[in-house]
Amino acid sequence: MRHLIVFYALVLLIPSLHAFNQPSRKGSNESLLKSNVITDLSREKILSPSTRLDRYDSNIPFFIESIDDDGNNALRYPVLENVVEEKGTFTPFQQFARILPIATIGCYILLPEPFDLAVQSTWNGILSSPIAQKPLFEAEVASFGFFLWITLFSTLHLVLGPEKTKQSRLNGQMPVKPLEWAEPKNFQLWFNPLAGYLGSIWVYHLIHEKASLPIDTPTFGIVCADLFFGIWLYDLLFYSIHWAMHKTSWGPARKAHGYHHRMSNKKHSLNALETVQHSYADAFLQVAVNIIVQNISPFGVKHTLTRLLHNLFVTYLLTESHSGYDMEWMSHRIWPEFLGGSPRHDAHHHDGKVCYHQYFKYIDDHFERVPKK
């Protein structure tokens, strides 16, 4: 164990210390926003979001009024390019986060026992809990994940303060009514999604009996590989459904998904609550895809522990992409080569013809389904 700790320290600390010698990026979020100022919109198409997802109307602009460096009125567009292009521009924290998975794989190959024992201990603790034996346990973990992450992003402005919040928001403004769901009069904003989801899973288990929890524990390597595979597969399978809901001419399908774009005619960026604002049909498709993914594994049967972790990771990534924030610890900042994150999904909500991925970006990039600069 001592050798493992020393190895981690060397692998993780040296790159992080080296990063301190790199040129700093003072006000990186603000400068990135300013670097995307667009002053000529004569050829731009602006979405008027409604149940007709791709209808454009220049009277309802997505572009946000702001002031440029010269004191003139300008219009800012969310950051859509990779935020890190050249060597040495990652912050120390970002370098640490990028190298951590590689260091973990290296440590696991050299000394797997501590990792496997940690997984076994975690699973034994879950297995001994009476709550884990209930049929809705996995759904309840997913619901808790949504509540946790939505609360985190909804209250982030209270921690950051006005100035830092503006610098960290995609549109450079304070979030609009980020906590409206917490007001008693607006209880339906959280109750309807929660009741609809848990009720549907309850009905599903009436038809499909939930298997008993496994006694055996998977290895740490299998958990990680299965977890990444599930997140990737969910994004892949839902991509075509999401694209079809925007491209179909069938009114009911467009109307069903149109509710999720209810904030798209606003000038401000998204709030985390929008993650769970769906019509029932739209939410049903997402849950159905997730159930399919949870029953697919390259190793045979996906272990319940991996399924629980999948629910927590997926709910975080979905909430992050709807948060309207652009901060250094977010997924698109850590892995800009692969993940689109909140900038791309915010752009999608305001322009239904681009950025159909939930997390990744490779299909959108391949087919050039991205906003034109």
Short mmCIF file of C-alpha atoms in Angstrom, two decimals:
data_model
loop_
_atom_site.label_atom_id
_atom_site.label_comp_id
_atom_site.label_asym_id
_atom_site.label_seq_id
_atom_site.Cartn_x
_atom_site.Cartn_y
_atom_site.Cartn_z
CA MET A 1 0.00 0.00 0.00
CA ARG A 2 2.87 2.38 0.81
CA HIS A 3 4.39 1.83 -2.63
CA LEU A 4 0.99 2.54 -4.19
CA ILE A 5 0.71 5.87 -2.38
CA VAL A 6 4.25 6.89 -3.43
CA PHE A 7 3.50 5.96 -7.05
CA TYR A 8 0.31 8.05 -7.05
CA ALA A 9 2.15 10.99 -5.53
CA LEU A 10 4.85 10.94 -8.19
CA VAL A 11 2.50 10.46 -11.13
CA LEU A 12 -0.02 13.08 -10.05
CA LEU A 13 2.06 15.72 -8.32
CA ILE A 14 4.85 16.19 -10.85
CA PRO A 15 2.55 17.23 -13.75
CA SER A 16 0.53 19.43 -11.42
CA LEU A 17 3.65 21.20 -10.13
CA HIS A 18 4.87 21.62 -13.69
CA ALA A 19 1.58 23.29 -14.59
CA PHE A 20 2.28 26.11 -12.12
CA ASN A 21 5.18 27.14 -14.34
CA GLN A 22 2.91 27.51 -17.35
CA PRO A 23 1.54 30.92 -18.35
CA SER A 24 -1.62 31.68 -16.41
CA ARG A 25 -4.93 32.30 -18.14
CA LYS A 26 -6.27 35.17 -16.11
CA GLY A 27 -10.01 35.58 -16.54
CA SER A 28 -10.14 32.62 -18.88
CA ASN A 29 -13.94 32.28 -18.88
CA GLU A 30 -14.50 35.97 -19.48
CA SER A 31 -11.88 36.18 -22.21
CA LEU A 32 -13.28 33.11 -23.92
CA LEU A 33 -16.71 34.68 -23.97
CA LYS A 34 -15.34 37.92 -25.35
CA SER A 35 -13.37 36.04 -27.98
CA ASN A 36 -16.66 34.78 -29.40
CA VAL A 37 -18.25 38.20 -29.91
CA ILE A 38 -20.35 38.31 -33.04
CA THR A 39 -21.13 41.74 -34.42
CA ASP A 40 -22.71 40.85 -37.74
CA LEU A 41 -25.87 38.77 -37.54
CA SER A 42 -27.17 39.54 -40.98
CA ARG A 43 -26.62 35.97 -42.12
CA GLU A 44 -27.31 34.23 -38.82
CA LYS A 45 -30.42 32.15 -38.29
CA ILE A 46 -31.97 32.51 -34.86
CA LEU A 47 -34.25 29.86 -33.41
CA SER A 48 -37.71 30.64 -32.15
CA PRO A 49 -38.18 27.61 -29.95
CA SER A 50 -41.61 26.14 -29.74
CA THR A 51 -43.14 22.79 -30.40
CA ARG A 52 -41.89 23.42 -33.94
CA LEU A 53 -38.31 22.85 -32.91
CA ASP A 54 -36.39 24.21 -35.89
CA ARG A 55 -38.46 27.23 -36.89
CA TYR A 56 -36.41 30.41 -36.97
CA ASP A 57 -37.48 33.92 -36.05
CA SER A 58 -35.02 36.81 -35.82
CA ASN A 59 -37.32 38.62 -33.39
CA ILE A 60 -36.41 36.21 -30.61
CA PRO A 61 -32.61 36.27 -30.41
CA PHE A 62 -30.53 33.77 -28.58
CA PHE A 63 -27.50 36.00 -28.76
CA ILE A 64 -27.05 37.97 -25.55
CA GLU A 65 -26.51 41.69 -25.52
CA SER A 66 -23.26 42.73 -23.86
CA ILE A 67 -20.53 45.33 -23.99
CA ASP A 68 -17.26 44.64 -25.76
CA ASP A 69 -13.81 45.91 -24.77
CA ASP A 70 -14.34 49.16 -26.64
CA GLY A 71 -17.56 49.95 -24.83
CA ASN A 72 -19.76 49.17 -27.82
CA ASN A 73 -22.84 47.00 -27.88
CA ALA A 74 -22.01 43.50 -28.97
CA LEU A 75 -23.60 40.09 -29.01
CA ARG A 76 -22.03 37.09 -27.33
CA TYR A 77 -22.45 33.46 -28.23
CA PRO A 78 -21.66 30.59 -25.85
CA VAL A 79 -18.22 29.03 -26.09
CA LEU A 80 -18.52 26.19 -28.57
CA GLU A 81 -14.93 25.51 -29.61
CA ASN A 82 -12.62 23.31 -27.64
CA VAL A 83 -11.52 25.51 -24.81
CA VAL A 84 -8.01 24.09 -24.83
CA GLU A 85 -6.16 23.93 -28.11
CA GLU A 86 -2.47 24.35 -27.40
CA LYS A 87 -0.01 22.67 -25.05
CA GLY A 88 0.31 24.14 -21.58
CA THR A 89 -3.09 25.84 -21.33
CA PHE A 90 -4.71 23.47 -18.85
CA THR A 91 -4.82 24.67 -15.27
CA PRO A 92 -3.05 22.57 -12.61
CA PHE A 93 -6.37 21.18 -11.47
CA GLN A 94 -7.32 20.23 -15.03
CA GLN A 95 -3.98 18.51 -15.59
CA PHE A 96 -4.50 16.59 -12.36
CA ALA A 97 -8.01 15.54 -13.42
CA ARG A 98 -6.80 14.49 -16.88
CA ILE A 99 -3.95 12.34 -15.61
CA LEU A 100 -5.88 10.78 -12.71
CA PRO A 101 -7.63 8.07 -14.79
CA ILE A 102 -4.35 7.14 -16.50
CA ALA A 103 -2.54 7.00 -13.17
CA THR A 104 -5.34 4.89 -11.71
CA ILE A 105 -5.10 2.38 -14.57
CA GLY A 106 -1.35 2.19 -14.10
CA CYS A 107 -1.68 1.64 -10.37
CA TYR A 108 -4.37 -1.00 -10.90
CA ILE A 109 -2.21 -2.92 -13.34
CA LEU A 110 0.71 -2.90 -10.92
CA LEU A 111 -1.25 -3.50 -7.74
CA PRO A 112 -4.91 -4.51 -8.24
CA GLU A 113 -5.61 -5.91 -4.78
CA PRO A 114 -6.34 -2.62 -2.93
CA PHE A 115 -8.72 -1.48 -5.65
CA ASP A 116 -10.58 -4.79 -5.77
CA LEU A 117 -10.81 -4.88 -1.98
CA ALA A 118 -12.27 -1.33 -1.97
CA VAL A 119 -14.92 -2.43 -4.48
CA GLN A 120 -15.71 -5.52 -2.44
CA SER A 121 -16.01 -3.52 0.77
CA THR A 122 -18.31 -1.00 -0.92
CA TRP A 123 -20.56 -3.69 -2.33
CA ASN A 124 -20.72 -5.61 0.94
CA GLY A 125 -21.85 -2.41 2.65
CA ILE A 126 -24.59 -1.85 0.08
CA LEU A 127 -25.64 -5.48 0.17
CA SER A 128 -26.13 -5.37 3.94
CA SER A 129 -28.50 -2.40 3.73
CA PRO A 130 -32.26 -3.18 3.82
CA ILE A 131 -32.92 -0.28 1.45
CA ALA A 132 -30.85 -1.94 -1.27
CA GLN A 133 -33.21 -4.94 -1.28
CA LYS A 134 -36.17 -2.86 -2.45
CA PRO A 135 -37.16 -3.14 -6.16
CA LEU A 136 -37.01 0.64 -6.64
CA PHE A 137 -33.56 1.05 -5.09
CA GLU A 138 -31.76 1.76 -8.38
CA ALA A 139 -34.45 4.24 -9.44
CA GLU A 140 -34.26 5.93 -6.07
CA VAL A 141 -30.49 6.32 -6.45
CA ALA A 142 -31.05 7.93 -9.84
CA SER A 143 -33.67 10.25 -8.35
CA PHE A 144 -31.30 11.17 -5.53
CA GLY A 145 -28.62 11.86 -8.13
CA PHE A 146 -30.85 14.28 -10.01
CA PHE A 147 -31.83 16.02 -6.77
CA LEU A 148 -28.22 16.32 -5.63
CA TRP A 149 -26.81 17.67 -8.91
CA ILE A 150 -29.73 20.00 -9.64
CA THR A 151 -29.46 21.43 -6.14
CA LEU A 152 -25.70 21.86 -6.58
CA PHE A 153 -25.96 23.85 -9.81
CA SER A 154 -29.09 25.73 -8.73
CA THR A 155 -27.33 27.09 -5.65
CA LEU A 156 -23.89 27.59 -7.17
CA HIS A 157 -24.45 31.33 -7.61
CA LEU A 158 -24.98 31.67 -3.86
CA VAL A 159 -21.49 30.27 -3.26
CA LEU A 160 -19.69 32.07 -6.08
CA GLY A 161 -21.18 35.53 -5.60
CA PRO A 162 -22.49 37.80 -8.39
CA GLU A 163 -19.19 38.68 -10.08
CA LYS A 164 -17.76 35.18 -10.24
CA THR A 165 -21.14 33.79 -11.26
CA LYS A 166 -21.36 36.14 -14.24
CA GLN A 167 -17.86 35.15 -15.31
CA SER A 168 -18.82 31.49 -15.05
CA ARG A 169 -22.14 31.64 -16.90
CA LEU A 170 -22.27 30.96 -20.64
CA ASN A 171 -24.11 34.22 -21.31
CA GLY A 172 -22.19 36.30 -18.77
CA GLN A 173 -25.33 37.04 -16.75
CA MET A 174 -26.78 35.91 -13.44
CA PRO A 175 -29.03 32.83 -13.69
CA VAL A 176 -32.73 33.61 -14.01
CA LYS A 177 -34.93 32.02 -11.32
CA PRO A 178 -32.56 29.12 -10.62
CA LEU A 179 -34.45 28.11 -7.48
CA GLU A 180 -38.03 28.52 -8.66
CA TRP A 181 -38.52 24.77 -8.28
CA ALA A 182 -37.87 25.09 -4.52
CA GLU A 183 -40.86 27.40 -4.02
CA PRO A 184 -43.92 25.53 -2.67
CA LYS A 185 -46.19 26.99 -5.35
CA ASN A 186 -43.98 25.43 -8.04
CA PHE A 187 -43.84 21.95 -6.53
CA GLN A 188 -45.01 20.42 -9.81
CA LEU A 189 -41.66 21.26 -11.40
CA TRP A 190 -39.97 18.53 -9.35
CA PHE A 191 -42.92 16.38 -8.25
CA ASN A 192 -44.24 15.57 -11.73
CA PRO A 193 -40.88 14.28 -13.08
CA LEU A 194 -40.21 12.35 -9.88
CA ALA A 195 -43.65 10.74 -9.67
CA GLY A 196 -43.68 9.97 -13.39
CA TYR A 197 -40.26 8.32 -13.25
CA LEU A 198 -40.71 6.27 -10.07
CA GLY A 199 -44.25 5.33 -11.06
CA SER A 200 -43.09 4.08 -14.44
CA ILE A 201 -40.28 2.02 -12.92
CA TRP A 202 -42.76 0.56 -10.43
CA VAL A 203 -45.02 -0.54 -13.29
CA TYR A 204 -41.99 -1.90 -15.16
CA HIS A 205 -41.13 -4.13 -12.20
CA LEU A 206 -44.70 -5.44 -12.12
CA ILE A 207 -44.05 -6.78 -15.61
CA HIS A 208 -40.35 -7.54 -15.28
CA GLU A 209 -39.50 -8.95 -11.87
CA LYS A 210 -36.33 -7.51 -10.47
CA ALA A 211 -33.58 -10.07 -9.95
CA SER A 212 -32.11 -10.56 -6.51
CA LEU A 213 -28.88 -8.75 -5.74
CA PRO A 214 -25.70 -10.64 -6.68
CA ILE A 215 -23.43 -11.90 -3.92
CA ASP A 216 -20.24 -11.88 -5.97
CA THR A 217 -18.30 -8.64 -6.42
CA PRO A 218 -16.84 -7.52 -9.76
CA THR A 219 -13.24 -6.41 -10.03
CA PHE A 220 -12.39 -2.72 -10.08
CA GLY A 221 -11.33 -3.01 -13.72
CA ILE A 222 -14.64 -4.51 -14.81
CA VAL A 223 -16.61 -1.85 -12.93
CA CYS A 224 -14.68 0.97 -14.63
CA ALA A 225 -14.81 -0.56 -18.11
CA ASP A 226 -18.51 -1.38 -17.82
CA LEU A 227 -19.25 2.09 -16.45
CA PHE A 228 -17.56 3.88 -19.35
CA PHE A 229 -19.16 1.51 -21.87
CA GLY A 230 -22.64 2.21 -20.48
CA ILE A 231 -22.23 5.98 -20.54
CA TRP A 232 -20.92 5.85 -24.12
CA LEU A 233 -23.68 3.47 -25.26
CA TYR A 234 -26.45 5.56 -23.72
CA ASP A 235 -25.22 8.65 -25.53
CA LEU A 236 -24.91 6.71 -28.80
CA LEU A 237 -28.35 5.07 -28.68
CA PHE A 238 -30.21 8.21 -27.69
CA TYR A 239 -28.46 10.32 -30.33
CA SER A 240 -30.52 8.96 -33.23
CA ILE A 241 -33.76 9.29 -31.23
CA HIS A 242 -32.95 12.87 -30.30
CA TRP A 243 -31.99 13.74 -33.89
CA ALA A 244 -35.20 12.12 -35.21
CA MET A 245 -37.41 14.12 -32.81
CA HIS A 246 -35.98 17.30 -34.30
CA LYS A 247 -36.09 16.17 -37.93
CA THR A 248 -39.46 14.45 -38.06
CA SER A 249 -42.42 16.25 -39.56
CA TRP A 250 -44.84 14.33 -37.32
CA GLY A 251 -46.42 16.97 -35.10
CA PRO A 252 -46.99 14.89 -31.93
CA ALA A 253 -43.33 13.84 -31.78
CA ARG A 254 -42.12 17.40 -32.27
CA LYS A 255 -44.55 18.67 -29.68
CA ALA A 256 -43.46 15.99 -27.19
CA HIS A 257 -39.83 17.05 -27.39
CA GLY A 258 -40.70 20.71 -27.78
CA TYR A 259 -41.62 20.96 -24.10
CA HIS A 260 -38.01 20.24 -23.18
CA HIS A 261 -37.08 23.30 -25.24
CA ARG A 262 -39.50 25.53 -23.35
CA MET A 263 -36.70 27.91 -22.27
CA SER A 264 -35.20 28.20 -25.72
CA ASN A 265 -36.96 31.45 -26.57
CA LYS A 266 -35.36 33.15 -23.58
CA LYS A 267 -32.28 35.32 -23.80
CA HIS A 268 -30.55 33.61 -20.89
CA SER A 269 -28.68 30.33 -20.62
CA LEU A 270 -30.26 27.20 -19.21
CA ASN A 271 -30.79 26.35 -15.56
CA ALA A 272 -30.18 22.90 -14.09
CA LEU A 273 -33.90 22.31 -13.56
CA GLU A 274 -34.38 21.96 -17.33
CA THR A 275 -32.68 18.58 -17.07
CA VAL A 276 -35.93 16.99 -15.91
CA GLN A 277 -38.46 19.17 -17.71
CA HIS A 278 -39.83 16.75 -20.31
CA SER A 279 -43.12 15.58 -21.66
CA TYR A 280 -43.91 12.06 -20.47
CA ALA A 281 -43.27 10.60 -23.95
CA ASP A 282 -39.88 12.28 -24.16
CA ALA A 283 -38.86 11.15 -20.68
CA PHE A 284 -40.15 7.64 -21.41
CA LEU A 285 -37.78 7.32 -24.37
CA GLN A 286 -34.80 8.41 -22.28
CA VAL A 287 -35.63 6.01 -19.46
CA ALA A 288 -36.25 3.17 -21.94
CA VAL A 289 -32.84 3.71 -23.51
CA ASN A 290 -31.24 3.73 -20.09
CA ILE A 291 -32.95 0.48 -19.11
CA ILE A 292 -31.69 -1.14 -22.32
CA VAL A 293 -28.16 0.09 -21.66
CA GLN A 294 -28.27 -1.12 -18.06
CA ASN A 295 -28.95 -4.62 -19.37
CA ILE A 296 -26.04 -4.67 -21.83
CA SER A 297 -22.48 -5.43 -20.83
CA PRO A 298 -19.43 -6.64 -22.73
CA PHE A 299 -18.78 -8.85 -19.68
CA GLY A 300 -22.15 -10.62 -19.71
CA VAL A 301 -24.40 -9.17 -17.01
CA LYS A 302 -23.82 -5.68 -15.65
CA HIS A 303 -23.34 -5.78 -11.90
CA THR A 304 -25.74 -3.82 -9.70
CA LEU A 305 -22.88 -1.74 -8.28
CA THR A 306 -21.96 -0.60 -11.79
CA ARG A 307 -25.61 0.17 -12.49
CA LEU A 308 -25.78 2.37 -9.40
CA LEU A 309 -22.61 4.22 -10.39
CA HIS A 310 -23.98 4.57 -13.92
CA ASN A 311 -27.09 6.29 -12.57
CA LEU A 312 -25.03 8.76 -10.56
CA PHE A 313 -22.65 9.57 -13.42
CA VAL A 314 -25.40 9.89 -16.02
CA THR A 315 -27.54 12.15 -13.83
CA TYR A 316 -24.51 14.37 -13.20
CA LEU A 317 -23.54 14.68 -16.86
CA LEU A 318 -27.13 15.43 -17.86
CA THR A 319 -27.47 18.09 -15.18
CA GLU A 320 -24.11 19.63 -15.99
CA SER A 321 -25.04 19.94 -19.67
CA HIS A 322 -28.21 21.85 -18.72
CA SER A 323 -26.57 24.01 -16.05
CA GLY A 324 -25.63 27.04 -18.16
CA TYR A 325 -22.23 27.16 -16.41
CA ASP A 326 -18.73 27.04 -17.86
CA MET A 327 -16.23 26.30 -15.08
CA GLU A 328 -12.77 24.77 -15.08
CA TRP A 329 -13.84 21.58 -13.29
CA MET A 330 -16.64 20.73 -15.72
CA SER A 331 -16.39 17.84 -18.16
CA HIS A 332 -15.89 19.89 -21.34
CA ARG A 333 -12.99 21.69 -19.67
CA ILE A 334 -11.29 18.50 -18.49
CA TRP A 335 -11.76 16.51 -21.70
CA PRO A 336 -12.53 19.05 -24.47
CA GLU A 337 -11.33 16.55 -27.09
CA PHE A 338 -14.26 14.24 -26.38
CA LEU A 339 -16.98 15.96 -24.37
CA GLY A 340 -19.23 18.82 -25.51
CA GLY A 341 -20.69 19.63 -22.10
CA SER A 342 -22.83 22.62 -21.27
CA PRO A 343 -21.69 24.98 -24.08
CA ARG A 344 -22.81 22.62 -26.82
CA HIS A 345 -26.03 21.56 -25.14
CA ASP A 346 -26.92 25.16 -24.35
CA ALA A 347 -26.40 25.93 -28.01
CA HIS A 348 -28.65 23.02 -28.93
CA HIS A 349 -31.47 24.34 -26.78
CA HIS A 350 -31.31 27.65 -28.61
CA ASP A 351 -30.68 26.22 -32.07
CA GLY A 352 -32.42 22.90 -32.57
CA LYS A 353 -30.41 22.10 -35.69
CA VAL A 354 -27.07 21.55 -33.96
CA CYS A 355 -25.42 19.52 -31.18
CA TYR A 356 -27.60 16.44 -30.64
CA HIS A 357 -25.20 14.59 -28.35
CA GLN A 358 -25.96 14.33 -24.65
CA TYR A 359 -22.31 14.21 -23.57
CA PHE A 360 -19.90 13.46 -26.38
CA LYS A 361 -19.33 15.29 -29.68
CA TYR A 362 -17.87 12.92 -32.28
CA ILE A 363 -21.05 12.38 -34.34
CA ASP A 364 -21.91 16.08 -34.38
CA ASP A 365 -18.35 16.88 -35.43
CA HIS A 366 -18.32 14.23 -38.14
CA PHE A 367 -21.56 15.46 -39.73
CA GLU A 368 -20.77 19.12 -38.97
CA ARG A 369 -23.89 19.54 -36.84
CA VAL A 370 -22.34 22.38 -34.92
CA PRO A 371 -23.02 26.12 -34.93
CA LYS A 372 -21.15 27.97 -37.63
CA LYS A 373 -18.68 30.54 -36.40
#
